[in-house]
PDB file of C-alpha atoms in Angstrom:
ATOM      1  CA  MET A   1      14.214 -11.190 -29.231  1.00 52.00           C
ATOM      2  CA  ASN A   2      13.978  -7.968 -27.241  1.00 68.00           C
ATOM      3  CA  VAL A   3      10.343  -8.769 -26.377  1.00 65.00           C
ATOM      4  CA  THR A   4      11.437 -12.204 -25.140  1.00 72.00           C
ATOM      5  CA  ASN A   5      14.176 -10.655 -22.988  1.00 74.00           C
ATOM      6  CA  ASN A   6      11.731  -8.121 -21.546  1.00 83.00           C
ATOM      7  CA  LYS A   7       9.288 -10.918 -20.735  1.00 86.00           C
ATOM      8  CA  ARG A   8      12.040 -12.945 -19.033  1.00 86.00           C
ATOM      9  CA  LYS A   9      13.236  -9.911 -17.097  1.00 87.00           C
ATOM     10  CA  LYS A  10       9.682  -9.201 -15.936  1.00 89.00           C
ATOM     11  CA  GLU A  11       9.167 -12.850 -14.940  1.00 92.00           C
ATOM     12  CA  SER A  12      12.471 -12.871 -13.029  1.00 93.00           C
ATOM     13  CA  LYS A  13      11.539  -9.685 -11.181  1.00 94.00           C
ATOM     14  CA  GLU A  14       8.166 -11.185 -10.269  1.00 94.00           C
ATOM     15  CA  LYS A  15       9.852 -14.353  -8.957  1.00 96.00           C
ATOM     16  CA  ILE A  16      12.239 -12.253  -6.890  1.00 97.00           C
ATOM     17  CA  LYS A  17       9.417 -10.133  -5.429  1.00 94.00           C
ATOM     18  CA  LYS A  18       7.184 -13.126  -4.731  1.00 94.00           C
ATOM     19  CA  THR A  19       9.998 -15.018  -3.019  1.00 96.00           C
ATOM     20  CA  PHE A  20      10.991 -11.946  -1.011  1.00 95.00           C
ATOM     21  CA  ILE A  21       7.406 -11.483   0.182  1.00 92.00           C
ATOM     22  CA  GLU A  22       7.246 -15.174   1.155  1.00 93.00           C
ATOM     23  CA  LEU A  23      10.497 -14.922   3.105  1.00 94.00           C
ATOM     24  CA  LEU A  24       9.260 -11.814   4.904  1.00 90.00           C
ATOM     25  CA  GLN A  25       6.339 -13.810   6.268  1.00 88.00           C
ATOM     26  CA  THR A  26       8.731 -15.750   8.494  1.00 90.00           C
ATOM     27  CA  LYS A  27      11.839 -13.544   8.732  1.00 91.00           C
ATOM     28  CA  GLU A  28      12.855  -9.974   9.336  1.00 89.00           C
ATOM     29  CA  ILE A  29      14.399  -8.133   6.393  1.00 90.00           C
ATOM     30  CA  ASN A  30      17.883  -8.152   7.974  1.00 91.00           C
ATOM     31  CA  GLU A  31      17.701 -11.962   8.223  1.00 94.00           C
ATOM     32  CA  ILE A  32      17.180 -12.424   4.481  1.00 95.00           C
ATOM     33  CA  ASN A  33      20.242 -12.740   2.309  1.00 96.00           C
ATOM     34  CA  ILE A  34      20.537 -12.683  -1.449  1.00 96.00           C
ATOM     35  CA  THR A  35      21.913 -16.223  -1.686  1.00 96.00           C
ATOM     36  CA  GLU A  36      18.849 -17.626   0.060  1.00 97.00           C
ATOM     37  CA  LEU A  37      16.491 -15.445  -1.976  1.00 97.00           C
ATOM     38  CA  VAL A  38      17.889 -16.367  -5.402  1.00 97.00           C
ATOM     39  CA  LYS A  39      18.128 -20.051  -4.528  1.00 97.00           C
ATOM     40  CA  LYS A  40      14.509 -20.162  -3.407  1.00 97.00           C
ATOM     41  CA  ALA A  41      13.429 -18.102  -6.457  1.00 96.00           C
ATOM     42  CA  GLY A  42      15.370 -20.362  -8.805  1.00 96.00           C
ATOM     43  CA  ILE A  43      17.357 -17.572 -10.438  1.00 95.00           C
ATOM     44  CA  ASN A  44      21.013 -16.569 -10.672  1.00 94.00           C
ATOM     45  CA  ARG A  45      22.595 -13.971  -8.375  1.00 96.00           C
ATOM     46  CA  SER A  46      23.530 -11.948 -11.447  1.00 95.00           C
ATOM     47  CA  THR A  47      19.838 -11.711 -12.358  1.00 94.00           C
ATOM     48  CA  PHE A  48      19.134 -10.236  -8.940  1.00 96.00           C
ATOM     49  CA  TYR A  49      21.933  -7.678  -9.282  1.00 96.00           C
ATOM     50  CA  VAL A  50      20.786  -6.613 -12.755  1.00 94.00           C
ATOM     51  CA  ASN A  51      17.544  -5.446 -11.133  1.00 94.00           C
ATOM     52  CA  TYR A  52      18.464  -4.479  -7.557  1.00 97.00           C
ATOM     53  CA  ILE A  53      21.430  -3.201  -5.582  1.00 97.00           C
ATOM     54  CA  ASP A  54      20.621  -5.203  -2.447  1.00 97.00           C
ATOM     55  CA  ILE A  55      17.726  -6.506  -0.342  1.00 96.00           C
ATOM     56  CA  TYR A  56      16.861  -3.005   0.858  1.00 93.00           C
ATOM     57  CA  ASP A  57      16.709  -1.702  -2.711  1.00 95.00           C
ATOM     58  CA  LEU A  58      14.300  -4.542  -3.517  1.00 95.00           C
ATOM     59  CA  ALA A  59      12.156  -3.560  -0.513  1.00 91.00           C
ATOM     60  CA  ASP A  60      12.159   0.077  -1.643  1.00 88.00           C
ATOM     61  CA  LYS A  61      11.143  -0.886  -5.182  1.00 92.00           C
ATOM     62  CA  ILE A  62       8.246  -2.949  -3.843  1.00 89.00           C
ATOM     63  CA  LYS A  63       7.126  -0.018  -1.669  1.00 83.00           C
ATOM     64  CA  GLU A  64       7.284   2.307  -4.688  1.00 84.00           C
ATOM     65  CA  GLU A  65       5.216  -0.150  -6.720  1.00 86.00           C
ATOM     66  CA  MET A  66       2.549  -0.363  -4.018  1.00 81.00           C
ATOM     67  CA  PHE A  67       2.441   3.432  -3.728  1.00 78.00           C
ATOM     68  CA  THR A  68       2.029   3.686  -7.503  1.00 82.00           C
ATOM     69  CA  ASP A  69      -0.807   1.143  -7.345  1.00 81.00           C
ATOM     70  CA  LEU A  70      -2.522   3.261  -4.678  1.00 77.00           C
ATOM     71  CA  LEU A  71      -2.179   6.369  -6.810  1.00 75.00           C
ATOM     72  CA  GLU A  72      -3.565   4.494  -9.804  1.00 80.00           C
ATOM     73  CA  LEU A  73      -6.826   3.938  -7.898  1.00 75.00           C
ATOM     74  CA  TYR A  74      -7.485   7.661  -8.009  1.00 68.00           C
ATOM     75  CA  LYS A  75      -5.838   8.534 -11.322  1.00 72.00           C
ATOM     76  CA  GLU A  76      -9.067   9.559 -13.029  1.00 65.00           C
ATOM     77  CA  GLU A  77     -10.015  11.797 -10.108  1.00 60.00           C
ATOM     78  CA  ALA A  78      -6.567  13.396 -10.146  1.00 56.00           C
ATOM     79  CA  ILE A  79      -6.874  14.167 -13.855  1.00 58.00           C
ATOM     80  CA  LYS A  80     -10.283  15.770 -13.278  1.00 58.00           C
ATOM     81  CA  LYS A  81      -8.975  17.569 -10.157  1.00 52.00           C
ATOM     82  CA  LYS A  82     -11.975  16.112  -8.310  1.00 52.00           C
ATOM     83  CA  HIS A  83     -11.267  14.025  -5.232  1.00 48.00           C
ATOM     84  CA  SER A  84     -14.219  12.041  -3.987  1.00 48.00           C
ATOM     85  CA  TYR A  85     -11.820   9.784  -2.106  1.00 53.00           C
ATOM     86  CA  ASP A  86     -13.796   6.611  -2.416  1.00 72.00           C
ATOM     87  CA  TYR A  87     -12.790   4.641   0.690  1.00 82.00           C
ATOM     88  CA  LEU A  88     -14.617   1.558  -0.493  1.00 85.00           C
ATOM     89  CA  LYS A  89     -12.243   1.474  -3.464  1.00 85.00           C
ATOM     90  CA  LEU A  90      -9.282   1.828  -1.078  1.00 86.00           C
ATOM     91  CA  PHE A  91     -10.407  -0.956   1.258  1.00 91.00           C
ATOM     92  CA  ALA A  92     -11.236  -3.280  -1.647  1.00 91.00           C
ATOM     93  CA  HIS A  93      -7.757  -2.698  -3.079  1.00 88.00           C
ATOM     94  CA  ILE A  94      -6.076  -3.358   0.266  1.00 90.00           C
ATOM     95  CA  LYS A  95      -8.096  -6.534   0.846  1.00 94.00           C
ATOM     96  CA  GLU A  96      -7.272  -7.799  -2.639  1.00 92.00           C
ATOM     97  CA  ASN A  97      -3.552  -7.171  -1.999  1.00 88.00           C
ATOM     98  CA  GLN A  98      -3.470  -7.841   1.737  1.00 90.00           C
ATOM     99  CA  ILE A  99      -0.348 -10.001   1.745  1.00 89.00           C
ATOM    100  CA  TYR A 100       1.571  -7.155   0.133  1.00 85.00           C
ATOM    101  CA  TYR A 101       0.170  -4.586   2.541  1.00 86.00           C
ATOM    102  CA  ARG A 102       0.933  -6.742   5.584  1.00 86.00           C
ATOM    103  CA  THR A 103       4.450  -7.004   4.227  1.00 83.00           C
ATOM    104  CA  MET A 104       4.565  -3.241   3.727  1.00 80.00           C
ATOM    105  CA  LEU A 105       3.664  -2.812   7.383  1.00 81.00           C
ATOM    106  CA  LYS A 106       6.602  -5.019   8.242  1.00 75.00           C
ATOM    107  CA  LEU A 107       8.796  -2.841   6.003  1.00 71.00           C
ATOM    108  CA  ASN A 108       7.382   0.323   7.598  1.00 70.00           C
ATOM    109  CA  PHE A 109       5.663   1.539   4.439  1.00 64.00           C
ATOM    110  CA  ASP A 110       4.775   5.155   5.067  1.00 62.00           C
ATOM    111  CA  PHE A 111       1.000   5.198   4.592  1.00 60.00           C
ATOM    112  CA  MET A 112       1.057   8.725   6.014  1.00 57.00           C
ATOM    113  CA  ASN A 113       2.977   9.935   2.973  1.00 61.00           C
ATOM    114  CA  TYR A 114       0.127   8.717   0.802  1.00 56.00           C
ATOM    115  CA  TYR A 115      -2.458  10.439   2.948  1.00 53.00           C
ATOM    116  CA  ASP A 116      -0.527  13.693   3.170  1.00 57.00           C
ATOM    117  CA  ASN A 117      -0.535  13.946  -0.605  1.00 55.00           C
ATOM    118  CA  HIS A 118      -4.096  12.781  -1.333  1.00 53.00           C
ATOM    119  CA  LEU A 119      -6.303  13.533   1.617  1.00 54.00           C
ATOM    120  CA  GLU A 120      -6.410  17.314   1.381  1.00 53.00           C
ATOM    121  CA  GLU A 121      -9.379  17.382  -1.001  1.00 50.00           C
ATOM    122  CA  SER A 122     -11.398  14.558   0.547  1.00 52.00           C
ATOM    123  CA  ASP A 123     -14.983  15.152   1.612  1.00 49.00           C
ATOM    124  CA  MET A 124     -14.029  14.798   5.279  1.00 49.00           C
ATOM    125  CA  ILE A 125     -11.335  17.464   4.994  1.00 53.00           C
ATOM    126  CA  LYS A 126     -13.717  19.793   3.137  1.00 55.00           C
ATOM    127  CA  TYR A 127     -16.128  19.406   6.037  1.00 54.00           C
ATOM    128  CA  TYR A 128     -13.474  20.463   8.540  1.00 52.00           C
ATOM    129  CA  ARG A 129     -11.991  23.209   6.363  1.00 56.00           C
ATOM    130  CA  THR A 130     -14.291  25.751   7.991  1.00 59.00           C
ATOM    131  CA  THR A 131     -13.362  24.820  11.562  1.00 63.00           C
ATOM    132  CA  LYS A 132     -10.668  26.669  13.464  1.00 68.00           C
ATOM    133  CA  ASN A 133      -8.902  23.428  14.435  1.00 72.00           C
ATOM    134  CA  MET A 134      -8.772  21.926  10.944  1.00 74.00           C
ATOM    135  CA  ASP A 135      -5.112  20.870  11.203  1.00 76.00           C
ATOM    136  CA  TYR A 136      -5.910  18.822  14.300  1.00 81.00           C
ATOM    137  CA  HIS A 137      -8.908  17.206  12.643  1.00 77.00           C
ATOM    138  CA  ILE A 138      -6.806  16.262   9.616  1.00 75.00           C
ATOM    139  CA  GLU A 139      -4.081  14.690  11.753  1.00 79.00           C
ATOM    140  CA  PHE A 140      -6.657  12.876  13.879  1.00 81.00           C
ATOM    141  CA  PHE A 141      -8.391  11.494  10.795  1.00 79.00           C
ATOM    142  CA  LYS A 142      -5.161  10.373   9.117  1.00 78.00           C
ATOM    143  CA  ALA A 143      -3.845   8.682  12.258  1.00 83.00           C
ATOM    144  CA  GLY A 144      -7.185   6.985  12.792  1.00 86.00           C
ATOM    145  CA  MET A 145      -7.334   5.718   9.217  1.00 85.00           C
ATOM    146  CA  ILE A 146      -3.802   4.363   9.477  1.00 85.00           C
ATOM    147  CA  ALA A 147      -4.602   2.620  12.758  1.00 88.00           C
ATOM    148  CA  ILE A 148      -7.798   1.096  11.352  1.00 91.00           C
ATOM    149  CA  ILE A 149      -6.040  -0.137   8.213  1.00 91.00           C
ATOM    150  CA  LYS A 150      -3.195  -1.644  10.259  1.00 90.00           C
ATOM    151  CA  LYS A 151      -5.617  -3.356  12.645  1.00 93.00           C
ATOM    152  CA  TRP A 152      -7.657  -4.689   9.732  1.00 95.00           C
ATOM    153  CA  LEU A 153      -4.547  -6.058   8.017  1.00 93.00           C
ATOM    154  CA  LEU A 154      -3.270  -7.661  11.222  1.00 91.00           C
ATOM    155  CA  ASN A 155      -6.689  -9.355  11.553  1.00 94.00           C
ATOM    156  CA  ASN A 156      -6.316 -10.731   8.004  1.00 94.00           C
ATOM    157  CA  CYS A 157      -8.988  -8.376   6.612  1.00 96.00           C
ATOM    158  CA  LYS A 158     -11.807 -10.430   8.150  1.00 97.00           C
ATOM    159  CA  GLU A 159     -14.334  -7.648   7.647  1.00 96.00           C
ATOM    160  CA  SER A 160     -15.487  -6.774   4.154  1.00 96.00           C
ATOM    161  CA  PRO A 161     -14.575  -3.388   2.671  1.00 94.00           C
ATOM    162  CA  GLU A 162     -18.226  -2.409   3.138  1.00 93.00           C
ATOM    163  CA  GLU A 163     -18.046  -3.295   6.847  1.00 94.00           C
ATOM    164  CA  MET A 164     -14.907  -1.180   7.168  1.00 94.00           C
ATOM    165  CA  ILE A 165     -16.771   1.812   5.710  1.00 90.00           C
ATOM    166  CA  GLU A 166     -19.545   1.238   8.265  1.00 90.00           C
ATOM    167  CA  ILE A 167     -16.969   1.158  11.082  1.00 90.00           C
ATOM    168  CA  ILE A 168     -15.427   4.428   9.938  1.00 87.00           C
ATOM    169  CA  ASN A 169     -18.800   6.062   9.340  1.00 84.00           C
ATOM    170  CA  SER A 170     -19.895   5.114  12.849  1.00 85.00           C
ATOM    171  CA  GLU A 171     -16.793   6.836  14.224  1.00 80.00           C
ATOM    172  CA  TYR A 172     -17.746   9.991  12.355  1.00 72.00           C
ATOM    173  CA  LYS A 173     -21.367   9.853  13.500  1.00 67.00           C
ATOM    174  CA  GLY A 174     -22.831   9.154  10.106  1.00 49.00           C
ATOM    175  CA  LYS A 175     -20.880  11.686   8.056  1.00 54.00           C
ATOM    176  CA  SER A 176     -20.647   9.590   4.913  1.00 48.00           C
ATOM    177  CA  LEU A 177     -17.223   8.760   3.524  1.00 49.00           C
ATOM    178  CA  GLU A 178     -18.678   7.472   0.286  1.00 49.00           C
ATOM    179  CA  ASN A 179     -19.442   9.449  -2.857  1.00 43.00           C
TER     180      ASN A 179
END
């Protein structure tokens, strides 16, 4: 019975998240209320409150989940303490989950937090480590990556992940961002 309850709870949470994401496509977060969300999701209010405090808690939980998914992409590298920072893997993941990432942009997901924690050992940063203005290069690179990802998402990820790597490589005059 516990397995059945866990399955139901998971299914309810997925319905809530899916419905929330759908509503965010046409509304701002402050325009979404719990009554509307649970009605559209086909669940009880009490089910919502078992899992979340309010709409903003739901948004935070979704952001945390997406951040965890990003970290999972590089889990093996983190264990080995080797960071190749495969951007193709990153762009493929974003394209595959683009509706969530577009929603995260709307919720002001802090991509910079992700980069601050995982960019330090990338090949590009290693290249600039020997320059006297490394901190500026790092900030420039992070801001540029964020801007490119946002632009790509706002254009519905029309380019392939491979094309995105080419775009970035051309900006860095051929310094490869791949392994």
